[in-house]
Amino acid sequence: MATAIQPYLTFEGNCEEAFNFYKSVFGKEFTYIGRFADMPPLEGQPAISPEYSNRIMHVALPINNDFMLFGSDNMEGSCGGPDLVIGNNISLSLQIETKEEADRVFGALSKGGTVGVPMGDTFWNAYFGMFTDRFGINWMINVEQNTDKK
């Protein structure tokens, strides 16, 4: 079963500015911030262009002990996500405890929808997938494989 559901915000190049603002409001520190330049090359995808390399790939900001706010910049036409349109720039991110449960939830929720990233192991040591369900809601499914590292 999912252990948490968190909002995941997508920005058009100003994620770092937005999250520095949120950080100042909530008085918390990022638990992770990574840039597209930190990503290893994706099979079948072109190299990250200099235009996108310094943009935020993923940032995590705790709001309180139970709630995280996640975000990234959009990288038009890649990484399996939908093209950014203000209004679709939020996804629901499910944190799930096991790969088996993640596969079950992913399969059930994505039925009739559009899979952007099939469930699979990632370079950030998680089991992860993304899709848009048949109702147009964007989802991310994540299983932390090493809870000692965020």
PDB file of C-alpha atoms in Angstrom:
ATOM      1  CA  MET A   1       0.000   0.000   0.000  1.00  0.00           C
ATOM      2  CA  ALA A   2       1.125   3.564  -0.609  1.00  0.00           C
ATOM      3  CA  THR A   3       2.862   5.093   2.384  1.00  0.00           C
ATOM      4  CA  ALA A   4       2.527   8.707   1.220  1.00  0.00           C
ATOM      5  CA  ILE A   5       1.102  10.788  -1.581  1.00  0.00           C
ATOM      6  CA  GLN A   6       2.909  14.020  -2.373  1.00  0.00           C
ATOM      7  CA  PRO A   7       2.390  16.791  -4.934  1.00  0.00           C
ATOM      8  CA  TYR A   8       5.037  17.017  -7.652  1.00  0.00           C
ATOM      9  CA  LEU A   9       5.266  20.447  -9.296  1.00  0.00           C
ATOM     10  CA  THR A  10       6.750  21.046 -12.756  1.00  0.00           C
ATOM     11  CA  PHE A  11       8.171  24.383 -13.884  1.00  0.00           C
ATOM     12  CA  GLU A  12       9.364  25.925 -17.128  1.00  0.00           C
ATOM     13  CA  GLY A  13      12.914  26.754 -16.060  1.00  0.00           C
ATOM     14  CA  ASN A  14      12.242  28.506 -12.749  1.00  0.00           C
ATOM     15  CA  CYS A  15      11.963  25.522 -10.378  1.00  0.00           C
ATOM     16  CA  GLU A  16      15.031  26.577  -8.401  1.00  0.00           C
ATOM     17  CA  GLU A  17      13.663  30.101  -7.928  1.00  0.00           C
ATOM     18  CA  ALA A  18      10.256  28.753  -6.855  1.00  0.00           C
ATOM     19  CA  PHE A  19      11.700  26.205  -4.438  1.00  0.00           C
ATOM     20  CA  ASN A  20      14.079  28.745  -2.889  1.00  0.00           C
ATOM     21  CA  PHE A  21      10.984  30.860  -2.273  1.00  0.00           C
ATOM     22  CA  TYR A  22       9.097  27.881  -0.738  1.00  0.00           C
ATOM     23  CA  LYS A  23      12.178  27.084   1.362  1.00  0.00           C
ATOM     24  CA  SER A  24      12.173  30.632   2.752  1.00  0.00           C
ATOM     25  CA  VAL A  25       8.462  30.429   3.571  1.00  0.00           C
ATOM     26  CA  PHE A  26       8.587  27.035   5.315  1.00  0.00           C
ATOM     27  CA  GLY A  27      12.032  27.467   6.924  1.00  0.00           C
ATOM     28  CA  LYS A  28      13.232  24.006   5.863  1.00  0.00           C
ATOM     29  CA  GLU A  29      16.260  22.743   3.925  1.00  0.00           C
ATOM     30  CA  PHE A  30      16.175  20.651   0.755  1.00  0.00           C
ATOM     31  CA  THR A  31      16.702  16.947   1.387  1.00  0.00           C
ATOM     32  CA  TYR A  32      17.784  16.590  -2.254  1.00  0.00           C
ATOM     33  CA  ILE A  33      18.438  18.837  -5.223  1.00  0.00           C
ATOM     34  CA  GLY A  34      19.807  17.519  -8.513  1.00  0.00           C
ATOM     35  CA  ARG A  35      20.239  18.960 -11.982  1.00  0.00           C
ATOM     36  CA  PHE A  36      19.729  17.432 -15.417  1.00  0.00           C
ATOM     37  CA  ALA A  37      23.514  17.586 -15.908  1.00  0.00           C
ATOM     38  CA  ASP A  38      23.802  15.053 -13.048  1.00  0.00           C
ATOM     39  CA  MET A  39      21.793  12.443 -15.002  1.00  0.00           C
ATOM     40  CA  PRO A  40      23.585   9.656 -16.816  1.00  0.00           C
ATOM     41  CA  PRO A  41      22.722   9.461 -20.528  1.00  0.00           C
ATOM     42  CA  LEU A  42      19.331   7.874 -21.200  1.00  0.00           C
ATOM     43  CA  GLU A  43      19.340   5.056 -23.750  1.00  0.00           C
ATOM     44  CA  GLY A  44      17.778   6.174 -27.004  1.00  0.00           C
ATOM     45  CA  GLN A  45      17.649   9.828 -25.902  1.00  0.00           C
ATOM     46  CA  PRO A  46      19.879  12.665 -27.118  1.00  0.00           C
ATOM     47  CA  ALA A  47      22.413  14.159 -24.719  1.00  0.00           C
ATOM     48  CA  ILE A  48      21.186  16.922 -22.408  1.00  0.00           C
ATOM     49  CA  SER A  49      21.566  20.253 -24.170  1.00  0.00           C
ATOM     50  CA  PRO A  50      23.466  23.057 -22.410  1.00  0.00           C
ATOM     51  CA  GLU A  51      20.148  24.962 -22.322  1.00  0.00           C
ATOM     52  CA  TYR A  52      18.706  22.357 -19.921  1.00  0.00           C
ATOM     53  CA  SER A  53      21.780  21.040 -18.096  1.00  0.00           C
ATOM     54  CA  ASN A  54      21.590  23.452 -15.147  1.00  0.00           C
ATOM     55  CA  ARG A  55      17.821  23.122 -14.721  1.00  0.00           C
ATOM     56  CA  ILE A  56      16.433  21.159 -11.773  1.00  0.00           C
ATOM     57  CA  MET A  57      15.859  17.444 -12.404  1.00  0.00           C
ATOM     58  CA  HIS A  58      14.445  16.831  -8.923  1.00  0.00           C
ATOM     59  CA  VAL A  59      14.156  18.741  -5.669  1.00  0.00           C
ATOM     60  CA  ALA A  60      12.631  17.610  -2.371  1.00  0.00           C
ATOM     61  CA  LEU A  61      11.551  20.034   0.354  1.00  0.00           C
ATOM     62  CA  PRO A  62      10.053  18.820   3.624  1.00  0.00           C
ATOM     63  CA  ILE A  63       7.124  20.930   4.771  1.00  0.00           C
ATOM     64  CA  ASN A  64       6.677  19.035   8.041  1.00  0.00           C
ATOM     65  CA  ASN A  65       7.383  15.518   9.386  1.00  0.00           C
ATOM     66  CA  ASP A  66       4.701  13.973   7.178  1.00  0.00           C
ATOM     67  CA  PHE A  67       4.676  16.068   4.024  1.00  0.00           C
ATOM     68  CA  MET A  68       7.183  16.644   1.200  1.00  0.00           C
ATOM     69  CA  LEU A  69       6.910  18.997  -1.745  1.00  0.00           C
ATOM     70  CA  PHE A  70       8.679  17.730  -4.880  1.00  0.00           C
ATOM     71  CA  GLY A  71       9.528  19.567  -8.074  1.00  0.00           C
ATOM     72  CA  SER A  72      11.486  19.729 -11.301  1.00  0.00           C
ATOM     73  CA  ASP A  73      11.909  21.789 -14.417  1.00  0.00           C
ATOM     74  CA  ASN A  74      10.320  20.560 -17.607  1.00  0.00           C
ATOM     75  CA  MET A  75      12.566  19.224 -20.342  1.00  0.00           C
ATOM     76  CA  GLU A  76      10.362  19.646 -23.405  1.00  0.00           C
ATOM     77  CA  GLY A  77       9.685  16.426 -25.292  1.00  0.00           C
ATOM     78  CA  SER A  78      11.768  14.068 -23.160  1.00  0.00           C
ATOM     79  CA  CYS A  79      11.881  12.046 -19.938  1.00  0.00           C
ATOM     80  CA  GLY A  80       8.457  10.508 -20.559  1.00  0.00           C
ATOM     81  CA  GLY A  81       6.416  13.282 -19.014  1.00  0.00           C
ATOM     82  CA  PRO A  82       3.671  15.269 -20.701  1.00  0.00           C
ATOM     83  CA  ASP A  83       4.561  18.533 -22.420  1.00  0.00           C
ATOM     84  CA  LEU A  84       4.208  21.338 -19.898  1.00  0.00           C
ATOM     85  CA  VAL A  85       0.995  23.309 -20.013  1.00  0.00           C
ATOM     86  CA  ILE A  86       0.225  25.517 -17.060  1.00  0.00           C
ATOM     87  CA  GLY A  87      -2.557  23.586 -15.393  1.00  0.00           C
ATOM     88  CA  ASN A  88      -1.046  20.127 -15.973  1.00  0.00           C
ATOM     89  CA  ASN A  89       2.158  20.962 -14.127  1.00  0.00           C
ATOM     90  CA  ILE A  90       1.294  18.952 -11.038  1.00  0.00           C
ATOM     91  CA  SER A  91       1.500  15.189 -10.581  1.00  0.00           C
ATOM     92  CA  LEU A  92       0.593  12.966  -7.669  1.00  0.00           C
ATOM     93  CA  SER A  93       3.633  11.056  -6.459  1.00  0.00           C
ATOM     94  CA  LEU A  94       2.912   7.808  -4.606  1.00  0.00           C
ATOM     95  CA  GLN A  95       5.609   6.478  -2.297  1.00  0.00           C
ATOM     96  CA  ILE A  96       5.096   2.704  -2.124  1.00  0.00           C
ATOM     97  CA  GLU A  97       6.914   0.143   0.030  1.00  0.00           C
ATOM     98  CA  THR A  98       7.429  -2.792  -2.380  1.00  0.00           C
ATOM     99  CA  LYS A  99       8.031  -3.330  -6.093  1.00  0.00           C
ATOM    100  CA  GLU A 100       5.164  -5.811  -6.211  1.00  0.00           C
ATOM    101  CA  GLU A 101       2.675  -3.309  -4.810  1.00  0.00           C
ATOM    102  CA  ALA A 102       4.085  -0.585  -7.085  1.00  0.00           C
ATOM    103  CA  ASP A 103       3.563  -2.809 -10.138  1.00  0.00           C
ATOM    104  CA  ARG A 104      -0.002  -3.586  -9.039  1.00  0.00           C
ATOM    105  CA  VAL A 105      -0.924   0.066  -8.438  1.00  0.00           C
ATOM    106  CA  PHE A 106       0.851   1.223 -11.622  1.00  0.00           C
ATOM    107  CA  GLY A 107      -0.948  -1.398 -13.709  1.00  0.00           C
ATOM    108  CA  ALA A 108      -4.360  -0.638 -12.250  1.00  0.00           C
ATOM    109  CA  LEU A 109      -4.152   3.172 -12.355  1.00  0.00           C
ATOM    110  CA  SER A 110      -2.520   3.368 -15.803  1.00  0.00           C
ATOM    111  CA  LYS A 111      -5.056   1.049 -17.483  1.00  0.00           C
ATOM    112  CA  GLY A 112      -6.648   3.041 -20.290  1.00  0.00           C
ATOM    113  CA  GLY A 113      -4.158   5.882 -19.794  1.00  0.00           C
ATOM    114  CA  THR A 114      -0.782   6.770 -21.296  1.00  0.00           C
ATOM    115  CA  VAL A 115       2.445   5.374 -19.850  1.00  0.00           C
ATOM    116  CA  GLY A 116       5.324   7.842 -20.046  1.00  0.00           C
ATOM    117  CA  VAL A 117       7.956   5.868 -18.101  1.00  0.00           C
ATOM    118  CA  PRO A 118       7.350   2.159 -17.414  1.00  0.00           C
ATOM    119  CA  MET A 119       8.222   0.894 -13.933  1.00  0.00           C
ATOM    120  CA  GLY A 120      11.945   0.214 -13.679  1.00  0.00           C
ATOM    121  CA  ASP A 121      15.108   0.699 -11.672  1.00  0.00           C
ATOM    122  CA  THR A 122      16.639   4.180 -11.804  1.00  0.00           C
ATOM    123  CA  PHE A 123      20.066   5.709 -11.366  1.00  0.00           C
ATOM    124  CA  TRP A 124      18.840   7.372  -8.145  1.00  0.00           C
ATOM    125  CA  ASN A 125      18.298   3.938  -6.598  1.00  0.00           C
ATOM    126  CA  ALA A 126      14.534   3.804  -6.785  1.00  0.00           C
ATOM    127  CA  TYR A 127      11.987   1.730  -8.667  1.00  0.00           C
ATOM    128  CA  PHE A 128       9.978   4.331 -10.564  1.00  0.00           C
ATOM    129  CA  GLY A 129       7.367   4.931 -13.270  1.00  0.00           C
ATOM    130  CA  MET A 130       5.151   7.729 -14.631  1.00  0.00           C
ATOM    131  CA  PHE A 131       1.845   7.819 -16.459  1.00  0.00           C
ATOM    132  CA  THR A 132      -1.275   9.851 -17.116  1.00  0.00           C
ATOM    133  CA  ASP A 133      -4.434   8.015 -16.128  1.00  0.00           C
ATOM    134  CA  ARG A 134      -7.534   7.781 -18.317  1.00  0.00           C
ATOM    135  CA  PHE A 135      -8.951  10.868 -16.581  1.00  0.00           C
ATOM    136  CA  GLY A 136      -5.921  13.048 -17.433  1.00  0.00           C
ATOM    137  CA  ILE A 137      -4.289  12.942 -13.973  1.00  0.00           C
ATOM    138  CA  ASN A 138      -0.477  12.664 -13.936  1.00  0.00           C
ATOM    139  CA  TRP A 139       0.992  10.065 -11.552  1.00  0.00           C
ATOM    140  CA  MET A 140       4.464   9.043 -10.399  1.00  0.00           C
ATOM    141  CA  ILE A 141       5.037   5.749  -8.572  1.00  0.00           C
ATOM    142  CA  ASN A 142       8.213   5.433  -6.502  1.00  0.00           C
ATOM    143  CA  VAL A 143       9.751   2.723  -4.321  1.00  0.00           C
ATOM    144  CA  GLU A 144      12.852   3.771  -2.390  1.00  0.00           C
ATOM    145  CA  GLN A 145      15.386   0.958  -2.688  1.00  0.00           C
ATOM    146  CA  ASN A 146      17.838   2.381  -0.161  1.00  0.00           C
ATOM    147  CA  THR A 147      16.095   4.270   2.629  1.00  0.00           C
ATOM    148  CA  ASP A 148      19.437   5.480   4.015  1.00  0.00           C
ATOM    149  CA  LYS A 149      19.801   7.825   1.019  1.00  0.00           C
ATOM    150  CA  LYS A 150      17.403  10.481  -0.322  1.00  0.00           C
TER     151      LYS A 150
END
